[in-house]
Amino acid sequence: MASTATQTAKLEKWFDVEDRTEWPTLLVGNGASVNLWGDFAYPSLYERANLSAVAEAVFSDLGVTNFETVLEAIHHAHVVVEALGNSTKEIDAQYEHVRDALFGAVHDVHVGWSQFTDDRFDKIASVIQDHDAVYTTNYDVCMYWARVDAVNRITRRTVIDFFWSTGHTFDSENVEVRGRTAMYHLHGAIHLWQDDRGNNGKWTSANDGNLLSLARNYSPGSSKWPLFVSEGSSRAKLQTIGRSPYLSFCLDSLRNDHHNTVVFGHSLGEQDKHIVAALNEGDPREVAVSIYPRSTDQWIIQEKARITELLGENKVRFFDSTTHPLGDPSLTIQKSPSQV
C-alpha cells in the first residue's frame, strides 16, 4: 500500500474540484444508491434471497452466487429434458423458485417509484447530463428512472443507453453517440435481459415501480433471463461480462475512455479489480474520488493512500461526497413508519 505519510484527512469540496477541471466522465457506485435509500447498503442479493435447499445445491454445484448463471443453467436443463420427451415439471418449479427468490430479494431492498419526488429525479438527471459518459456498476434502476421521469424537464442533453434497435435490443454495430450523454450499465441492471441467442435488451414497461412485475417476463421455457452481475469476485464478474455483448461493450468503452473521471460512491474494492484496471488504461488522467467524511481521520488517510496506489499514474484528488449533488443529504428518502 502507498505510504500514508504523505496523506492527510482533508477532503476537497466538490464545487472546488468542479470549478478547476473539466470532468467528461462519471463512474457511479453503490454509495450513490445508498444515499438515496439506506437498504441498498445490503452487500449481496444471494445472501438476502430465500432459497430452497435444492436451489442452494445448484448454486453450490455451479460454484457461483450469480442468479443469471443459475437461471440460464436451469433453462438449458428444461430445453434438454423437453427435447427428450420427459416432464419438465420439477425443473420448471426450481426455475420459478430461483426467479422469484431473485426478484423477491430485489423488491426487498429497492425503493419504490412512488417514493421519489420530481426534485430528486431532476437532481439526478441534471448530474447525468453534466457528463459525456456515465458508467454505473449499480443494478438498481434509480438512475434509469430519473432519466426517464425528468426527460421533459431536464433537457440540456439527450441521454442514451444503446438499446434502440428493434425490440429495445443492443446492436454492437449501432453505437454512435453523436454528442449525447451515454449511459453504461457496467454490471447490467434489473431492467435488462439477455437470451440464449446472445441478444441483450431492456424492459420498458416497469415504470410503475413494481419490480416484482418483471418476474412474469421470465418463464422456465423462455429464452430470456435477467442481465446483471451479482458475483462476488472480480474474476467471476469478468466471466459473466465476457458472455454478454452489451456488458463487454460497456467495459471496453470504459477502458477506451481516457478523459478526466469523477468516481462517486465507488469503493474500487477487491471485487472490482476489472474497473480499476479499466481506469488505468491509456494515458494518465485526473481522477476525482469521493469519500464519505463521517469516519475517523485515520481511516480517511488510509483510504486515500489505498486508492492513490490503485490508480497508479493517474493524478488523484479526493472530495467530500456530501458536497456532490449525488451525495446531497436532501436526496435521502426516509422510510415510512410501516417500512421501519
Coordinates of C-alpha atoms in Angstrom, one line a residue:
M1 CA 0.0 0.0 0.0
A2 CA 1.1 3.6 -0.7
S3 CA 2.6 5.3 2.3
T4 CA 0.1 7.2 4.5
A5 CA 2.8 9.7 5.4
T6 CA 2.1 12.0 2.5
Q7 CA -1.7 11.9 3.1
T8 CA -3.9 14.0 5.3
A9 CA -7.6 13.6 6.2
K10 CA -8.5 16.8 4.3
L11 CA -11.1 16.4 1.6
E12 CA -11.9 19.0 -1.1
K13 CA -15.3 20.4 -1.6
W14 CA -16.9 19.2 -4.9
F15 CA -17.5 22.8 -6.2
D16 CA -13.8 23.5 -5.9
V17 CA -13.0 20.3 -7.8
E18 CA -15.6 21.0 -10.4
D19 CA -14.5 24.6 -11.0
R20 CA -10.9 23.8 -11.8
T21 CA -11.2 21.0 -14.2
E22 CA -13.4 19.6 -17.0
W23 CA -14.9 16.2 -16.0
P24 CA -16.4 14.5 -19.1
T25 CA -16.7 11.1 -17.4
L26 CA -18.6 9.9 -14.3
L27 CA -18.3 6.4 -12.7
V28 CA -21.1 5.8 -10.1
G29 CA -21.1 3.1 -7.4
N30 CA -23.4 1.9 -4.7
G31 CA -22.7 4.9 -2.5
A32 CA -25.0 7.0 -4.7
S33 CA -27.8 4.4 -4.3
V34 CA -27.2 4.2 -0.5
N35 CA -27.6 8.0 -0.2
L36 CA -31.0 7.6 -1.8
W37 CA -32.2 4.6 0.1
G38 CA -30.3 3.0 3.0
D39 CA -31.4 -0.5 2.2
F40 CA -29.2 -0.5 -0.9
A41 CA -26.3 -1.0 1.5
Y42 CA -27.1 -4.7 1.7
P43 CA -24.0 -6.4 0.3
S44 CA -25.4 -9.4 -1.6
L45 CA -28.7 -10.4 -3.2
Y46 CA -27.7 -14.0 -2.8
E47 CA -27.4 -13.6 0.9
R48 CA -30.8 -11.9 1.1
A49 CA -32.6 -14.4 -1.1
N50 CA -34.9 -17.1 0.4
L51 CA -33.6 -20.1 -1.5
S52 CA -34.6 -23.7 -1.1
A53 CA -32.1 -26.5 -0.3
V54 CA -32.3 -27.7 -3.9
A55 CA -31.6 -24.2 -5.3
E56 CA -28.7 -23.8 -2.8
A57 CA -27.3 -27.0 -4.2
V58 CA -27.5 -25.8 -7.8
F59 CA -25.6 -22.6 -6.8
S60 CA -23.1 -24.6 -5.0
D61 CA -22.6 -27.2 -7.8
L62 CA -22.0 -24.4 -10.3
G63 CA -19.7 -22.6 -7.9
V64 CA -21.5 -19.2 -8.3
T65 CA -23.6 -16.7 -6.5
N66 CA -24.9 -15.2 -9.7
F67 CA -28.6 -15.7 -10.3
E68 CA -28.2 -15.1 -14.1
T69 CA -25.8 -18.1 -14.4
V70 CA -28.2 -20.4 -12.4
L71 CA -31.3 -19.3 -14.3
E72 CA -29.5 -20.0 -17.6
A73 CA -28.4 -23.4 -16.5
I74 CA -31.9 -24.4 -15.3
H75 CA -33.4 -23.1 -18.6
H76 CA -30.9 -25.2 -20.6
A77 CA -31.9 -28.3 -18.5
H78 CA -35.6 -27.5 -19.3
V79 CA -34.7 -27.5 -23.1
V80 CA -32.8 -30.8 -22.9
V81 CA -35.4 -32.6 -20.8
E82 CA -38.2 -31.4 -23.0
A83 CA -36.4 -32.5 -26.2
L84 CA -36.1 -36.0 -24.6
G85 CA -39.8 -36.0 -24.2
N86 CA -39.8 -36.1 -20.4
S87 CA -41.6 -34.0 -17.9
T88 CA -40.0 -30.6 -17.1
K89 CA -42.4 -30.0 -14.1
E90 CA -39.7 -30.3 -11.3
I91 CA -37.1 -28.3 -13.3
D92 CA -39.7 -25.6 -14.0
A93 CA -40.6 -25.4 -10.4
Q94 CA -36.9 -24.8 -9.5
Y95 CA -36.6 -22.2 -12.2
E96 CA -39.6 -20.3 -10.9
H97 CA -38.4 -20.6 -7.3
V98 CA -34.9 -19.1 -8.1
R99 CA -36.5 -16.4 -10.3
D100 CA -39.0 -15.5 -7.6
A101 CA -36.2 -15.5 -4.9
L102 CA -34.2 -13.1 -7.0
F103 CA -37.0 -10.7 -7.6
G104 CA -38.1 -11.0 -4.0
A105 CA -34.7 -10.0 -2.8
V106 CA -34.6 -7.1 -5.2
H107 CA -38.0 -6.0 -4.2
D108 CA -37.0 -6.2 -0.5
V109 CA -34.1 -3.8 -1.0
H110 CA -35.4 -1.5 -3.8
V111 CA -37.1 1.8 -3.1
G112 CA -40.4 2.3 -4.9
W113 CA -41.1 4.6 -7.8
S114 CA -43.9 6.3 -5.9
Q115 CA -41.5 7.3 -3.1
F116 CA -39.5 9.5 -5.4
T117 CA -40.2 13.2 -6.0
D118 CA -39.7 15.2 -9.1
D119 CA -36.9 17.3 -7.5
R120 CA -35.0 14.1 -6.7
F121 CA -35.4 12.8 -10.2
D122 CA -34.4 16.2 -11.6
K123 CA -31.2 16.5 -9.5
I124 CA -30.1 13.0 -10.6
A125 CA -30.9 13.7 -14.2
S126 CA -29.0 17.0 -14.1
V127 CA -25.9 15.2 -12.9
I128 CA -26.2 12.7 -15.6
Q129 CA -26.5 15.4 -18.3
D130 CA -23.4 17.2 -16.9
H131 CA -21.2 14.5 -18.3
D132 CA -20.4 13.0 -21.7
A133 CA -20.3 9.4 -20.4
V134 CA -21.8 7.9 -17.2
Y135 CA -20.8 4.5 -16.1
T136 CA -22.5 2.7 -13.2
T137 CA -22.0 -0.6 -11.5
N138 CA -25.3 -0.5 -9.7
Y139 CA -28.1 -3.0 -10.6
D140 CA -30.9 -0.8 -9.3
V141 CA -32.9 1.4 -11.6
C142 CA -32.9 4.7 -9.8
M143 CA -30.7 6.5 -12.3
Y144 CA -32.7 5.0 -15.2
W145 CA -36.0 6.1 -13.6
A146 CA -34.6 9.6 -13.1
R147 CA -33.5 9.8 -16.7
V148 CA -37.0 8.7 -17.9
D149 CA -39.1 10.8 -15.5
A150 CA -37.1 14.0 -16.0
V151 CA -36.8 13.8 -19.8
N152 CA -39.2 16.7 -20.4
R153 CA -38.0 18.9 -17.5
I154 CA -34.2 18.5 -17.7
T155 CA -33.3 18.8 -21.4
R156 CA -29.7 20.1 -21.6
R157 CA -28.6 16.9 -23.4
T158 CA -30.2 13.7 -24.6
V159 CA -29.2 10.6 -22.7
I160 CA -28.8 7.3 -24.5
D161 CA -28.3 3.7 -23.3
F162 CA -27.8 2.0 -26.7
F163 CA -30.9 -0.1 -26.5
W164 CA -32.5 1.4 -29.6
S165 CA -32.6 -1.5 -32.0
T166 CA -35.8 -3.5 -32.8
G167 CA -37.4 -4.7 -29.5
H168 CA -35.2 -2.4 -27.4
T169 CA -32.2 -4.6 -28.1
F170 CA -28.5 -3.8 -28.2
D171 CA -26.6 -3.9 -31.5
S172 CA -22.8 -3.6 -31.3
E173 CA -22.8 -2.2 -34.8
N174 CA -25.1 0.7 -33.9
V175 CA -23.5 2.5 -31.0
E176 CA -22.8 6.0 -32.3
V177 CA -23.1 8.6 -29.5
R178 CA -23.2 11.8 -31.6
G179 CA -22.8 14.4 -28.9
R180 CA -25.3 12.8 -26.5
T181 CA -24.7 11.6 -22.9
A182 CA -24.0 7.9 -23.0
M183 CA -25.0 5.8 -20.0
Y184 CA -23.3 2.4 -19.5
H185 CA -24.5 -0.2 -17.0
L186 CA -21.2 -2.0 -16.4
H187 CA -22.7 -4.8 -14.4
G188 CA -26.2 -4.8 -16.0
A189 CA -29.3 -3.8 -14.2
I190 CA -32.6 -5.3 -13.1
H191 CA -34.4 -3.9 -16.2
L192 CA -32.0 -5.6 -18.6
W193 CA -32.2 -9.1 -20.1
Q194 CA -30.2 -11.5 -22.3
D195 CA -31.3 -14.6 -24.1
D196 CA -29.7 -17.9 -25.3
R197 CA -29.1 -16.5 -28.8
G198 CA -26.7 -13.9 -27.4
N199 CA -29.1 -10.9 -27.6
N200 CA -29.3 -8.2 -24.9
G201 CA -32.2 -5.9 -24.4
K202 CA -34.2 -3.9 -21.9
W203 CA -37.7 -4.0 -20.5
T204 CA -39.5 -0.6 -20.7
S205 CA -42.9 -1.4 -19.0
A206 CA -42.0 -1.4 -15.4
N207 CA -42.1 2.3 -14.6
D208 CA -44.8 1.9 -12.0
G209 CA -42.0 0.9 -9.7
N210 CA -43.4 -2.7 -9.1
L211 CA -40.1 -4.5 -9.8
L212 CA -41.7 -7.9 -9.0
S213 CA -43.8 -7.5 -12.1
L214 CA -40.7 -8.2 -14.1
A215 CA -40.6 -11.7 -12.8
R216 CA -43.5 -12.6 -15.1
N217 CA -41.3 -11.9 -18.1
Y218 CA -39.1 -14.8 -17.2
S219 CA -40.7 -18.3 -17.5
P220 CA -38.9 -21.7 -17.5
G221 CA -39.4 -22.1 -21.2
S222 CA -38.5 -18.5 -22.1
S223 CA -35.1 -17.8 -23.7
K224 CA -34.6 -14.7 -21.6
W225 CA -33.2 -14.2 -18.2
P226 CA -32.1 -11.1 -16.2
L227 CA -28.8 -9.4 -17.1
F228 CA -27.0 -8.2 -14.1
V229 CA -23.8 -9.3 -12.4
S230 CA -24.2 -10.5 -8.8
E231 CA -21.0 -12.4 -8.5
G232 CA -18.7 -11.5 -5.5
S233 CA -15.3 -11.6 -7.2
S234 CA -13.8 -9.6 -10.0
R235 CA -12.8 -12.7 -11.8
A236 CA -16.3 -14.2 -11.7
K237 CA -17.7 -10.8 -12.8
L238 CA -15.4 -10.7 -15.8
Q239 CA -16.6 -14.2 -16.9
T240 CA -20.2 -13.0 -16.9
I241 CA -19.3 -9.7 -18.6
G242 CA -17.4 -11.7 -21.3
R243 CA -20.5 -13.7 -22.2
S244 CA -22.6 -10.5 -22.8
P245 CA -22.1 -8.3 -25.9
Y246 CA -23.6 -5.3 -24.1
L247 CA -21.6 -5.7 -20.9
S248 CA -18.4 -6.3 -22.9
F249 CA -19.1 -3.2 -24.9
C250 CA -19.6 -1.2 -21.7
L251 CA -16.3 -2.4 -20.1
D252 CA -14.4 -1.8 -23.4
S253 CA -15.9 1.7 -23.5
L254 CA -14.5 2.4 -20.0
R255 CA -11.1 1.0 -21.0
N256 CA -11.1 3.3 -24.0
D257 CA -12.3 6.4 -22.1
H258 CA -9.2 8.3 -21.2
H259 CA -11.0 11.6 -20.1
N260 CA -10.8 13.1 -16.6
T261 CA -13.1 11.0 -14.5
V262 CA -15.2 11.5 -11.4
V263 CA -15.6 8.4 -9.2
F264 CA -18.6 8.8 -7.0
G265 CA -19.8 6.3 -4.3
H266 CA -17.5 3.5 -5.5
S267 CA -15.0 1.8 -3.2
L268 CA -12.8 0.5 -6.0
G269 CA -12.6 -2.6 -3.9
E270 CA -11.0 -6.1 -4.4
Q271 CA -14.2 -7.3 -6.1
D272 CA -13.9 -4.7 -8.8
K273 CA -10.3 -5.1 -10.0
H274 CA -11.5 -5.0 -13.6
I275 CA -12.9 -1.5 -13.0
V276 CA -9.6 -0.3 -11.6
A277 CA -7.7 -1.9 -14.5
A278 CA -10.0 -0.1 -17.0
L279 CA -9.4 3.3 -15.2
N280 CA -5.6 2.7 -15.5
E281 CA -5.8 2.0 -19.3
G282 CA -4.3 4.7 -21.6
D283 CA -2.5 7.9 -20.7
P284 CA -2.8 9.2 -17.2
R285 CA -5.7 11.5 -16.4
E286 CA -7.2 13.3 -13.4
V287 CA -9.5 11.2 -11.3
A288 CA -11.6 12.8 -8.6
V289 CA -12.7 10.2 -6.0
S290 CA -15.5 10.8 -3.4
I291 CA -15.0 9.8 0.2
Y292 CA -17.8 9.8 2.8
P293 CA -16.4 12.0 5.6
R294 CA -18.0 10.6 8.7
S295 CA -15.2 8.2 9.5
T296 CA -12.1 8.7 11.5
D297 CA -9.2 10.8 10.2
Q298 CA -7.0 7.7 10.2
W299 CA -9.5 5.7 8.1
I300 CA -9.7 8.5 5.5
I301 CA -5.9 8.8 5.4
Q302 CA -5.6 5.0 4.8
E303 CA -8.4 5.0 2.2
K304 CA -6.7 7.9 0.3
A305 CA -3.4 6.0 0.3
R306 CA -5.0 2.8 -0.9
I307 CA -6.9 4.4 -3.8
T308 CA -3.9 6.5 -4.8
E309 CA -1.8 3.4 -5.1
L310 CA -4.6 1.6 -7.0
L311 CA -4.8 4.3 -9.6
G312 CA -1.1 4.3 -10.4
E313 CA 0.0 7.1 -12.7
N314 CA -3.3 9.0 -12.7
K315 CA -3.5 12.2 -10.8
V316 CA -5.9 11.5 -7.9
R317 CA -7.9 14.1 -6.0
F318 CA -10.3 13.4 -3.1
F319 CA -13.5 15.2 -2.3
D320 CA -16.2 15.1 0.4
S321 CA -19.1 13.0 -1.1
T322 CA -21.7 15.0 0.8
T323 CA -20.8 18.1 -1.2
H324 CA -21.6 16.5 -4.5
P325 CA -25.2 16.6 -5.9
L326 CA -25.4 12.7 -5.8
G327 CA -24.3 12.8 -2.1
D328 CA -26.6 15.6 -1.1
P329 CA -28.4 14.5 2.2
S330 CA -31.6 16.1 0.9
L331 CA -31.8 13.3 -1.7
T332 CA -32.3 10.6 1.0
I333 CA -35.7 9.1 1.0
Q334 CA -36.9 8.4 4.5
K335 CA -38.8 5.2 5.3
S336 CA -42.4 5.5 6.3
P337 CA -43.3 4.1 9.8
S338 CA -44.7 0.9 8.2
Q339 CA -41.3 0.3 6.5
V340 CA -39.2 0.5 9.6

